[in-house]
Short mmCIF file of C-alpha atoms in Angstrom, two decimals:
data_model
loop_
_atom_site.label_atom_id
_atom_site.label_comp_id
_atom_site.label_asym_id
_atom_site.label_seq_id
_atom_site.Cartn_x
_atom_site.Cartn_y
_atom_site.Cartn_z
CA GLU A 950 -21.98 82.86 -120.75
CA LEU A 951 -24.63 86.00 -119.95
CA LEU A 952 -22.88 89.59 -121.39
CA GLU A 953 -23.66 91.91 -118.49
CA ASP A 954 -22.58 94.18 -120.32
CA ALA A 955 -21.45 95.54 -123.92
CA THR A 956 -20.11 98.15 -123.78
CA GLY A 957 -17.27 98.33 -127.06
CA LYS A 958 -18.86 95.33 -128.66
CA LYS A 959 -20.83 95.45 -131.92
CA LEU A 960 -24.39 92.85 -131.29
CA ILE A 961 -26.67 90.82 -133.27
CA LEU A 962 -29.19 91.58 -132.05
CA VAL A 963 -31.26 88.09 -132.43
CA ASP A 964 -35.21 87.30 -130.69
CA HIS A 965 -35.21 90.56 -128.61
CA ASN A 966 -35.67 93.51 -130.44
CA GLU A 967 -37.30 95.80 -127.62
CA LYS A 968 -35.06 98.02 -125.27
CA GLU A 969 -36.05 96.71 -122.26
CA GLN A 970 -34.95 93.25 -123.28
CA ARG A 971 -31.51 94.54 -124.23
CA VAL A 972 -27.64 94.15 -122.31
CA ASN A 973 -26.47 97.42 -120.55
CA GLY A 974 -23.64 99.47 -122.41
CA LYS A 975 -22.61 101.41 -125.34
CA TYR A 976 -22.37 98.99 -127.71
CA GLU A 977 -23.02 99.06 -131.59
CA ILE A 978 -25.56 96.90 -133.17
CA LEU A 979 -24.97 95.37 -136.23
CA GLU A 980 -27.69 93.50 -136.83
CA ILE A 981 -31.20 92.69 -135.97
CA ILE A 982 -33.01 88.81 -136.04
CA ASP A 983 -36.65 88.17 -134.66
CA HIS A 984 -39.87 87.83 -134.94
CA HIS A 985 -41.57 89.55 -132.20
CA LYS A 986 -43.70 92.64 -132.84
CA PHE A 987 -41.43 95.55 -132.67
CA ASP A 988 -40.25 97.95 -131.10
CA PHE A 989 -36.65 99.70 -132.56
CA SER A 990 -35.34 102.76 -132.98
CA TYR A 991 -31.48 102.98 -134.25
CA PRO A 992 -29.29 106.03 -135.51
CA VAL A 993 -28.15 104.38 -138.90
CA PRO A 994 -29.76 102.16 -141.14
CA ILE A 995 -28.77 98.89 -140.31
CA PHE A 996 -30.31 95.04 -141.99
CA ILE A 997 -33.43 93.77 -139.85
CA LEU A 998 -35.28 90.92 -140.71
CA ASN A 999 -38.08 90.29 -138.84
CA LYS A 1000 -40.87 87.86 -139.81
CA PRO A 1001 -43.96 86.65 -138.26
CA LEU A 1002 -43.00 82.71 -137.62
CA GLY A 1003 -43.28 81.04 -134.75
CA SER A 1004 -38.79 80.91 -133.79
CA THR A 1005 -36.16 82.93 -135.27
CA SER A 1006 -34.21 79.69 -135.54
CA THR A 1007 -36.83 78.97 -138.25
CA ILE A 1008 -35.63 82.83 -139.90
CA ILE A 1009 -31.73 81.97 -139.27
CA ALA A 1010 -32.30 78.43 -141.54
CA GLU A 1011 -34.36 80.09 -144.27
CA MET A 1012 -31.05 81.85 -144.23
CA PHE A 1013 -28.63 79.44 -144.83
CA PHE A 1014 -30.86 77.74 -146.61
CA GLU A 1015 -31.63 80.94 -148.94
CA LYS A 1016 -27.98 81.72 -149.59
CA ASN A 1017 -27.10 77.56 -150.34
CA PHE A 1018 -25.41 77.89 -146.95
CA GLU A 1019 -24.20 74.00 -145.88
CA ILE A 1020 -25.90 73.49 -142.95
CA PRO A 1021 -23.03 71.79 -140.02
CA ARG A 1022 -24.84 69.23 -138.62
CA GLU A 1023 -24.61 70.31 -134.97
CA ILE A 1024 -25.92 73.52 -135.83
CA ALA A 1025 -29.28 72.09 -137.44
CA GLY A 1026 -29.86 70.07 -134.62
CA LEU A 1027 -28.92 73.90 -132.64
CA LEU A 1028 -32.27 75.45 -134.97
CA ILE A 1029 -34.85 72.07 -134.32
CA SER A 1030 -34.43 72.49 -130.95
CA GLY A 1031 -35.44 76.38 -131.19
CA ILE A 1032 -38.19 75.87 -133.68
CA LEU A 1033 -39.48 72.66 -131.27
CA SER A 1034 -38.52 74.95 -128.04
CA ASP A 1035 -40.62 78.02 -129.48
CA THR A 1036 -43.18 76.32 -131.04
CA VAL A 1037 -43.76 73.85 -127.60
CA ILE A 1038 -43.06 70.70 -130.23
CA PHE A 1039 -45.17 72.37 -132.88
CA LYS A 1040 -48.94 73.55 -130.44
CA SER A 1041 -48.03 76.69 -129.66
CA PRO A 1042 -50.73 78.63 -131.53
CA THR A 1043 -47.34 81.37 -132.79
CA THR A 1044 -47.16 77.97 -134.70
CA THR A 1045 -46.72 78.47 -138.45
CA GLU A 1046 -46.69 75.79 -141.63
CA ARG A 1047 -43.71 77.65 -141.96
CA ASP A 1048 -41.84 76.27 -138.94
CA LYS A 1049 -42.94 73.08 -139.14
CA GLU A 1050 -40.90 72.73 -142.93
CA ILE A 1051 -38.15 74.31 -142.22
CA ALA A 1052 -37.58 72.17 -139.08
CA ASN A 1053 -38.17 69.47 -141.47
CA LYS A 1054 -35.84 70.68 -143.78
CA LEU A 1055 -33.65 70.82 -140.65
CA ASN A 1056 -33.58 67.59 -139.93
CA LYS A 1057 -32.76 65.57 -143.65
CA ILE A 1058 -29.72 66.45 -142.17
CA VAL A 1059 -29.90 65.39 -138.32
CA GLY A 1060 -31.95 62.79 -138.85
CA LEU A 1061 -33.75 62.54 -135.83
CA GLU A 1062 -37.68 61.67 -134.90
CA LEU A 1063 -38.53 65.49 -134.10
CA ILE A 1064 -41.46 64.98 -131.84
CA LYS A 1065 -39.64 62.73 -129.53
CA TYR A 1066 -36.50 64.18 -129.43
CA GLY A 1067 -39.62 67.50 -128.30
CA LYS A 1068 -40.60 65.50 -125.32
CA GLU A 1069 -37.66 64.38 -124.38
CA MET A 1070 -36.19 67.92 -124.88
CA LYS A 1071 -39.31 69.65 -122.64
CA LYS A 1072 -38.76 67.03 -119.89
CA LYS A 1073 -35.01 68.22 -119.25
CA GLY A 1074 -35.90 71.12 -119.42
CA ALA A 1075 -38.62 71.40 -117.36
CA ASN A 1076 -37.03 69.43 -114.80
CA ILE A 1077 -38.71 71.33 -112.33
CA GLU A 1078 -37.29 67.91 -109.37
CA GLY A 1079 -35.17 69.71 -106.03
CA LEU A 1080 -36.94 72.81 -106.96
CA SER A 1081 -39.56 74.46 -104.88
CA ILE A 1082 -42.81 74.84 -106.38
CA ARG A 1083 -41.65 79.01 -105.69
CA ASP A 1084 -39.09 78.54 -108.27
CA LEU A 1085 -41.34 76.99 -110.38
CA ILE A 1086 -43.53 79.45 -109.97
CA PHE A 1087 -40.70 82.08 -111.02
CA ARG A 1088 -39.49 80.42 -113.93
CA ASP A 1089 -40.66 82.36 -116.52
CA PHE A 1090 -42.78 85.49 -114.50
CA LYS A 1091 -43.79 87.90 -115.55
CA GLU A 1092 -45.69 91.26 -114.60
CA TYR A 1093 -48.27 93.64 -115.97
CA ASN A 1094 -50.45 96.86 -115.50
CA PHE A 1095 -53.51 96.44 -116.81
CA ASN A 1096 -55.42 99.69 -116.26
CA GLY A 1097 -53.14 100.16 -112.57
CA LYS A 1098 -53.90 96.43 -111.30
CA LYS A 1099 -50.86 95.01 -111.12
CA VAL A 1100 -51.49 91.21 -111.88
CA GLY A 1101 -48.30 88.60 -111.88
CA ILE A 1102 -48.39 85.98 -114.84
CA GLY A 1103 -46.22 83.26 -113.84
CA GLN A 1104 -45.63 80.13 -116.55
CA LEU A 1105 -44.55 76.05 -116.16
CA GLU A 1106 -44.49 73.89 -119.45
CA LEU A 1107 -44.41 69.78 -118.72
CA ILE A 1108 -44.75 67.40 -120.66
CA GLU A 1109 -46.85 66.28 -118.56
CA THR A 1110 -49.09 67.94 -115.56
CA GLU A 1111 -50.87 65.19 -113.70
CA GLU A 1112 -47.84 64.97 -110.78
CA PHE A 1113 -47.61 68.56 -110.57
CA LEU A 1114 -50.55 68.93 -109.78
CA GLU A 1115 -51.19 66.73 -106.98
CA LYS A 1116 -49.27 69.74 -105.04
CA LYS A 1117 -51.93 72.18 -106.31
CA ASN A 1118 -52.82 73.59 -102.03
CA GLU A 1119 -49.34 74.40 -102.09
CA ILE A 1120 -49.26 76.27 -104.72
CA ILE A 1121 -52.33 78.20 -104.36
CA GLU A 1122 -50.24 78.76 -99.93
CA GLU A 1123 -47.54 79.64 -102.01
CA MET A 1124 -49.37 82.17 -104.95
CA LYS A 1125 -50.30 84.02 -101.94
CA LYS A 1126 -47.17 84.70 -100.53
CA ILE A 1127 -45.80 86.10 -103.86
CA LYS A 1128 -49.44 88.21 -103.66
CA GLU A 1129 -48.12 89.89 -100.96
CA ASP A 1130 -45.91 91.64 -102.56
CA GLY A 1131 -48.23 94.38 -104.05
CA PHE A 1132 -50.16 92.32 -106.30
CA ASP A 1133 -53.67 92.34 -106.72
CA SER A 1134 -54.28 88.96 -108.82
CA ILE A 1135 -50.72 86.24 -109.24
CA ILE A 1136 -52.00 83.51 -112.13
CA PHE A 1137 -50.09 80.47 -112.20
CA ALA A 1138 -50.27 78.58 -115.80
CA VAL A 1139 -49.29 75.01 -115.46
CA THR A 1140 -49.24 74.70 -119.05
CA ASP A 1141 -49.44 70.45 -120.00
CA ILE A 1142 -47.66 69.56 -123.70
CA MET A 1143 -49.30 66.59 -124.40
CA LYS A 1144 -52.83 67.87 -123.48
CA GLU A 1145 -52.93 70.97 -125.38
CA GLY A 1146 -53.77 72.66 -122.51
CA SER A 1147 -53.13 74.66 -118.83
CA THR A 1148 -54.46 74.29 -115.18
CA LEU A 1149 -54.70 77.88 -114.58
CA PHE A 1150 -54.17 78.78 -110.69
CA CYS A 1151 -55.92 82.18 -109.58
CA VAL A 1152 -55.62 84.25 -106.78
CA GLY A 1153 -56.75 87.56 -105.91
CA GLU A 1154 -59.71 88.51 -108.37
CA ASN A 1155 -61.06 84.83 -109.42
CA GLU A 1156 -64.66 86.68 -109.93
CA LEU A 1157 -62.94 88.87 -112.47
CA VAL A 1158 -60.23 86.39 -113.58
CA GLY A 1159 -63.14 83.52 -113.86
CA LYS A 1160 -65.26 85.86 -116.10
CA ALA A 1161 -62.25 86.74 -118.48
CA PHE A 1162 -62.27 82.87 -119.67
CA GLY A 1163 -65.18 82.26 -118.88
CA VAL A 1164 -64.74 79.61 -116.32
CA ASP A 1165 -65.28 79.44 -112.14
CA PHE A 1166 -62.38 80.16 -110.35
CA SER A 1167 -63.79 79.98 -106.77
CA SER A 1168 -61.62 76.54 -106.47
CA GLY A 1169 -58.99 78.37 -107.07
CA TYR A 1170 -58.17 76.87 -110.37
CA SER A 1171 -60.13 75.52 -113.77
CA TYR A 1172 -58.16 73.13 -116.49
CA LEU A 1173 -58.01 75.02 -120.35
CA GLN A 1174 -58.49 72.84 -122.38
CA GLY A 1175 -56.62 74.32 -125.53
CA ILE A 1176 -54.87 77.50 -123.83
CA MET A 1177 -51.32 77.29 -124.29
CA SER A 1178 -49.66 80.83 -124.62
CA ARG A 1179 -49.46 83.98 -122.48
CA LYS A 1180 -49.07 86.02 -125.18
CA LYS A 1181 -52.08 84.39 -127.37
CA GLN A 1182 -53.87 83.15 -125.22
CA ILE A 1183 -53.85 84.19 -121.13
CA VAL A 1184 -53.15 88.33 -121.66
CA PRO A 1185 -55.15 89.78 -124.09
CA PRO A 1186 -59.44 88.13 -122.82
CA LEU A 1187 -57.44 89.83 -119.00
CA GLU A 1188 -56.74 93.16 -120.58
CA LYS A 1189 -59.86 92.54 -121.85
CA ILE A 1190 -61.47 92.04 -118.05
CA PHE A 1191 -59.78 94.69 -116.55
CA SER A 1192 -60.04 98.01 -118.86
CA GLU B 1083 -52.17 108.71 -157.41
CA LEU B 1084 -51.27 109.79 -153.65
CA LEU B 1085 -53.28 108.22 -151.57
CA GLU B 1086 -54.18 111.61 -148.53
CA ASP B 1087 -55.98 108.82 -145.94
CA ALA B 1088 -55.52 105.28 -145.79
CA THR B 1089 -58.46 104.67 -142.82
CA GLY B 1090 -58.97 100.66 -143.78
CA LYS B 1091 -57.10 99.89 -145.40
CA LYS B 1092 -54.03 97.03 -145.52
CA LEU B 1093 -51.03 98.84 -146.70
CA ILE B 1094 -46.98 97.84 -147.56
CA LEU B 1095 -44.39 100.61 -146.24
CA VAL B 1096 -41.48 101.22 -148.95
CA ASP B 1097 -39.43 102.85 -148.38
CA HIS B 1098 -40.06 105.47 -145.29
CA ASN B 1099 -41.08 103.39 -141.94
CA GLU B 1100 -40.61 106.31 -139.95
CA LYS B 1101 -44.58 107.87 -138.25
CA GLU B 1102 -43.90 111.71 -139.76
CA GLN B 1103 -43.63 110.02 -143.17
CA ARG B 1104 -46.70 107.95 -143.04
CA VAL B 1105 -50.06 108.38 -144.44
CA ASN B 1106 -52.83 109.69 -142.91
CA GLY B 1107 -55.80 107.73 -141.08
CA LYS B 1108 -56.47 104.64 -138.74
CA TYR B 1109 -54.87 101.33 -141.26
CA GLU B 1110 -52.73 97.83 -141.08
CA ILE B 1111 -49.16 98.37 -141.85
CA LEU B 1112 -48.47 94.42 -143.63
CA GLU B 1113 -44.52 94.63 -144.26
CA ILE B 1114 -42.10 97.29 -143.49
CA ILE B 1115 -39.31 97.17 -146.63
CA ASP B 1116 -36.80 99.88 -145.96
CA HIS B 1117 -33.24 100.83 -146.00
CA HIS B 1118 -33.46 103.78 -143.69
CA LYS B 1119 -32.55 104.14 -140.32
CA PHE B 1120 -35.25 102.35 -138.86
CA ASP B 1121 -38.10 104.10 -135.84
CA PHE B 1122 -40.92 101.78 -135.84
CA SER B 1123 -42.79 100.58 -133.03
CA TYR B 1124 -45.83 98.12 -134.18
CA PRO B 1125 -48.26 96.00 -131.72
CA VAL B 1126 -47.93 92.61 -133.47
CA PRO B 1127 -45.28 90.25 -135.17
CA ILE B 1128 -45.24 90.95 -139.05
CA PHE B 1129 -42.90 91.01 -141.78
CA ILE B 1130 -39.68 93.45 -141.72
CA LEU B 1131 -37.14 94.10 -144.01
CA ASN B 1132 -34.31 96.62 -143.85
CA LYS B 1133 -31.07 96.43 -145.29
CA PRO B 1134 -28.02 99.75 -145.27
CA LEU B 1135 -28.14 99.60 -149.38
CA GLY B 1136 -28.73 102.76 -151.69
CA SER B 1137 -31.80 101.86 -152.80
CA THR B 1138 -35.12 100.15 -151.63
CA SER B 1139 -34.69 98.92 -155.09
CA THR B 1140 -31.96 96.82 -154.85
CA ILE B 1141 -33.74 95.18 -151.98
CA ILE B 1142 -37.27 94.63 -153.89
CA ALA B 1143 -34.81 92.71 -156.47
CA GLU B 1144 -32.77 90.74 -154.58
CA MET B 1145 -36.50 89.63 -153.08
CA PHE B 1146 -37.02 88.46 -156.66
CA PHE B 1147 -34.13 87.06 -157.28
CA GLU B 1148 -34.34 84.97 -154.26
CA LYS B 1149 -37.05 83.29 -154.87
CA ASN B 1150 -36.50 82.55 -158.02
CA PHE B 1151 -39.16 84.91 -159.37
CA GLU B 1152 -39.13 86.22 -163.53
CA ILE B 1153 -38.82 89.79 -163.33
CA PRO B 1154 -40.79 90.80 -166.37
CA ARG B 1155 -38.91 93.85 -168.61
CA GLU B 1156 -41.30 96.36 -167.55
CA ILE B 1157 -41.00 95.86 -163.65
CA ALA B 1158 -36.79 95.34 -164.12
CA GLY B 1159 -37.24 99.19 -165.67
CA LEU B 1160 -38.30 100.40 -163.08
CA LEU B 1161 -36.29 99.71 -160.54
CA ILE B 1162 -33.02 99.64 -161.74
CA SER B 1163 -34.57 103.33 -162.76
CA GLY B 1164 -35.15 103.52 -158.98
CA ILE B 1165 -32.28 102.76 -157.96
CA LEU B 1166 -29.86 104.98 -160.33
CA SER B 1167 -31.55 107.32 -158.97
CA ASP B 1168 -31.94 106.68 -155.31
CA THR B 1169 -27.86 106.63 -156.02
CA VAL B 1170 -27.37 109.35 -158.37
CA ILE B 1171 -26.07 106.96 -161.50
CA PHE B 1172 -24.06 104.93 -159.13
CA LYS B 1173 -22.68 108.48 -157.80
CA SER B 1174 -24.01 108.92 -154.40
CA PRO B 1175 -21.99 108.22 -151.32
CA THR B 1176 -24.98 106.11 -150.37
CA THR B 1177 -24.24 103.46 -153.46
CA THR B 1178 -23.14 100.53 -152.40
CA GLU B 1179 -21.67 97.70 -154.42
CA ARG B 1180 -24.42 95.88 -153.98
CA ASP B 1181 -26.45 98.25 -155.81
CA LYS B 1182 -24.07 98.19 -159.15
CA GLU B 1183 -24.69 94.42 -158.99
CA ILE B 1184 -28.62 94.39 -158.95
CA ALA B 1185 -28.81 97.16 -161.38
CA ASN B 1186 -26.13 94.83 -163.96
CA LYS B 1187 -28.08 92.19 -162.73
CA LEU B 1188 -31.93 93.51 -164.43
CA ASN B 1189 -30.11 94.99 -166.96
CA LYS B 1190 -29.55 91.16 -169.02
CA ILE B 1191 -33.26 91.38 -168.51
CA VAL B 1192 -34.33 95.30 -170.09
CA GLY B 1193 -31.00 95.62 -172.33
CA LEU B 1194 -30.17 99.89 -171.29
CA GLU B 1195 -26.86 101.79 -171.19
CA LEU B 1196 -27.34 102.67 -167.66
CA ILE B 1197 -25.18 105.41 -167.29
CA LYS B 1198 -26.96 107.44 -170.67
CA TYR B 1199 -30.52 106.13 -169.78
CA GLY B 1200 -29.43 107.21 -165.85
CA LYS B 1201 -28.73 110.78 -167.00
CA GLU B 1202 -31.41 111.18 -169.43
CA MET B 1203 -33.81 110.57 -166.71
CA LYS B 1204 -32.48 112.93 -164.46
CA LYS B 1205 -32.57 115.07 -167.27
CA LYS B 1206 -35.75 114.55 -167.90
CA GLY B 1207 -37.12 114.97 -163.84
CA ALA B 1208 -34.63 118.18 -163.10
CA ASN B 1209 -36.90 119.09 -165.97
CA ILE B 1210 -36.70 123.44 -164.93
CA GLU B 1211 -37.78 125.09 -167.68
CA GLY B 1212 -41.14 127.29 -166.90
CA LEU B 1213 -40.33 126.60 -162.95
CA SER B 1214 -39.23 129.71 -161.09
CA ILE B 1215 -36.15 130.17 -158.64
CA ARG B 1216 -38.61 129.33 -155.49
CA ASP B 1217 -40.59 126.50 -156.49
CA LEU B 1218 -36.39 125.26 -157.83
CA ILE B 1219 -35.59 126.01 -153.84
CA PHE B 1220 -38.89 124.43 -152.16
CA ARG B 1221 -38.64 121.28 -154.29
CA ASP B 1222 -36.34 119.02 -152.51
CA PHE B 1223 -36.18 120.83 -149.02
CA LYS B 1224 -36.44 120.51 -145.71
CA GLU B 1225 -36.63 121.99 -142.21
CA TYR B 1226 -34.14 121.08 -139.51
CA ASN B 1227 -34.09 122.43 -136.25
CA PHE B 1228 -30.30 122.06 -134.96
CA ASN B 1229 -29.80 123.67 -131.15
CA GLY B 1230 -32.60 126.23 -130.98
CA LYS B 1231 -32.03 127.05 -134.72
CA LYS B 1232 -34.22 126.48 -137.22
CA VAL B 1233 -32.71 125.89 -140.68
CA GLY B 1234 -33.58 124.95 -144.18
CA ILE B 1235 -32.52 123.43 -146.86
CA GLY B 1236 -32.78 122.85 -150.55
CA GLN B 1237 -31.77 119.90 -153.07
CA LEU B 1238 -31.60 120.56 -156.89
CA GLU B 1239 -29.85 118.11 -158.66
CA LEU B 1240 -28.22 118.56 -162.09
CA ILE B 1241 -26.80 116.78 -164.47
CA GLU B 1242 -25.06 120.31 -165.74
CA THR B 1243 -25.47 123.51 -163.49
CA GLU B 1244 -23.55 125.63 -165.10
CA GLU B 1245 -27.55 127.57 -167.12
CA PHE B 1246 -28.97 127.67 -163.53
CA LEU B 1247 -25.90 128.55 -161.89
CA GLU B 1248 -25.89 132.56 -164.41
CA LYS B 1249 -28.99 133.43 -161.84
CA LYS B 1250 -27.08 133.27 -158.94
CA ASN B 1251 -28.10 136.66 -157.40
CA GLU B 1252 -32.00 135.69 -157.98
CA ILE B 1253 -31.10 132.95 -156.18
CA ILE B 1254 -29.59 134.32 -153.29
CA GLU B 1255 -32.44 137.22 -153.16
CA GLU B 1256 -34.92 134.44 -153.58
CA MET B 1257 -32.90 132.42 -149.77
CA LYS B 1258 -33.44 135.84 -147.89
CA LYS B 1259 -36.97 136.43 -149.06
CA ILE B 1260 -37.63 132.03 -147.57
CA LYS B 1261 -35.61 133.37 -144.77
CA GLU B 1262 -37.94 135.51 -143.71
CA ASP B 1263 -40.38 132.42 -143.49
CA GLY B 1264 -38.69 132.96 -139.56
CA PHE B 1265 -35.56 130.97 -140.22
CA ASP B 1266 -32.06 131.44 -138.93
CA SER B 1267 -30.65 130.30 -142.40
CA ILE B 1268 -31.56 128.88 -145.47
CA ILE B 1269 -28.85 126.48 -147.13
CA PHE B 1270 -29.25 125.06 -150.68
CA ALA B 1271 -27.39 122.62 -152.60
CA VAL B 1272 -27.38 122.89 -156.43
CA THR B 1273 -26.03 119.80 -157.10
CA ASP B 1274 -23.97 118.56 -160.29
CA ILE B 1275 -24.21 114.74 -160.58
CA MET B 1276 -21.67 114.54 -163.88
CA LYS B 1277 -19.41 116.80 -161.68
CA GLU B 1278 -19.56 115.51 -158.54
CA GLY B 1279 -20.18 118.01 -156.19
CA SER B 1280 -22.66 120.83 -155.16
CA THR B 1281 -22.02 124.83 -155.26
CA LEU B 1282 -24.04 125.56 -151.96
CA PHE B 1283 -25.37 128.62 -151.17
CA CYS B 1284 -26.02 130.16 -147.55
CA VAL B 1285 -28.27 133.00 -146.36
CA GLY B 1286 -28.33 133.36 -142.65
CA GLU B 1287 -25.54 133.09 -140.45
CA ASN B 1288 -23.08 132.53 -142.80
CA GLU B 1289 -19.73 132.21 -141.10
CA LEU B 1290 -20.80 129.73 -139.13
CA VAL B 1291 -21.90 127.19 -141.96
CA GLY B 1292 -18.23 127.88 -143.39
CA LYS B 1293 -16.68 127.06 -140.94
CA ALA B 1294 -19.02 124.14 -141.03
CA PHE B 1295 -17.30 123.22 -144.11
CA GLY B 1296 -14.22 124.86 -144.01
CA VAL B 1297 -14.80 127.67 -147.17
CA ASP B 1298 -16.07 131.19 -147.53
CA PHE B 1299 -20.09 132.37 -148.22
CA SER B 1300 -19.51 136.02 -147.82
CA SER B 1301 -20.23 136.01 -151.55
CA GLY B 1302 -23.52 133.67 -150.20
CA TYR B 1303 -22.75 130.43 -152.07
CA SER B 1304 -19.13 128.45 -152.22
CA TYR B 1305 -18.77 125.26 -154.51
CA LEU B 1306 -17.86 121.46 -152.46
CA GLN B 1307 -16.26 119.36 -154.66
CA GLY B 1308 -17.33 115.50 -154.10
CA ILE B 1309 -21.13 116.93 -151.36
CA MET B 1310 -23.59 115.34 -153.08
CA SER B 1311 -25.45 114.08 -150.03
CA ARG B 1312 -27.34 116.14 -148.18
CA LYS B 1313 -28.35 113.75 -145.11
CA LYS B 1314 -24.64 112.04 -145.34
CA GLN B 1315 -22.20 115.28 -146.15
CA ILE B 1316 -24.67 118.63 -144.69
CA VAL B 1317 -26.28 117.67 -142.13
CA PRO B 1318 -24.21 116.32 -140.24
CA PRO B 1319 -21.20 119.08 -140.18
CA LEU B 1320 -24.54 121.39 -139.72
CA GLU B 1321 -25.30 119.67 -136.17
CA LYS B 1322 -22.28 119.57 -135.23
CA ILE B 1323 -21.30 123.82 -136.03
CA PHE B 1324 -24.48 124.92 -134.60
CA SER B 1325 -24.14 122.03 -131.26
#
């Protein structure tokens, strides 16, 4: 259930300390547990735990283990799912050894084949049947302002991308339409989890964006082996080239 | 050793997350451990642990205990000293049960008479011999801006205050001189740790400040039983009356 207004409630902010991501209303913040960069201000002392790990689920599991709290099988399964999802089945560059360690420790309670389960989960999560290309570009889409340039970057994570990539022309056509809403460039990363790379589409300043990644975007797209994280691998080179 | 410029260093900020309190220079922040209200922003994920306890030393001791780390006697003694100092020997209203619990747990390593040791420490820390009244007013002095009014508040914590309070007239004379540096009011709290109260001196807007605490400041001072914390008990009523 999505909370539209939290007025009067007491909240624990999990995985989102930044103001822009918070729910509307006047509410009390009791605690924060997160693994992101930090941007937070509050007038009274509260409990905060932030760790540079791959998933907030890893931190929550650590808290259970530290307190010797018995973790119900269902909760352990949810925490494993959180870790596998956030770390893209341990393949995202944000993954740490601690995330793997904790997922395996949790799995002593659940008994899954972790990688197989992760793939099934991602497949279900990435269910793209019945969705338009526009929906998929916007499924995980963020707007950036690089030195005055408005750039939209969408990412779609799939277990395998071959079938989807047959529609390259339709994807580029749709991106052109989106660009018309005032963007200088639209970038769309179709990430192949198993291959550990992304096909990057670009509509707009293809030459400059190509330079950022050292590839040729004259056809509108290029495959980049090893590129999986928008935050860590796609945004920083763009910030640099647009500065 | 006081660090004047930390350029190029890697720092763990302990007990001071707020920007105004930080050392100068361009440095990397690795971790933050604190018990204050929080105001922090950083561009990459780091380890942060903030707990609403009476002392950061309590939090650090908890971390040692959680990791089953053997605490050397010297370190345990320092942590106890930190807790006793920050909680004014468990008498400050910022003290929590957890602070007492952890101090007692640490004391299994050290074996002190906690309260007696705390008093001795406070006596040595409060050593006021050879110091001028001006020095003592400024020993722990903060400037506040209450709705455009500039108010300076000093606090002096002593095990017992009788002897010092014989110099009431000199204290008020000195406060008048300080007020001339552009303050609307100067307040000076002489806190008696054993009595658990403070003699509050006021020079400036005595009537209004008196109202804030429900006492008469026409003589320039008044004893307030139970008032021990500037942050929690002196500043809030002043903020309210000046708003």
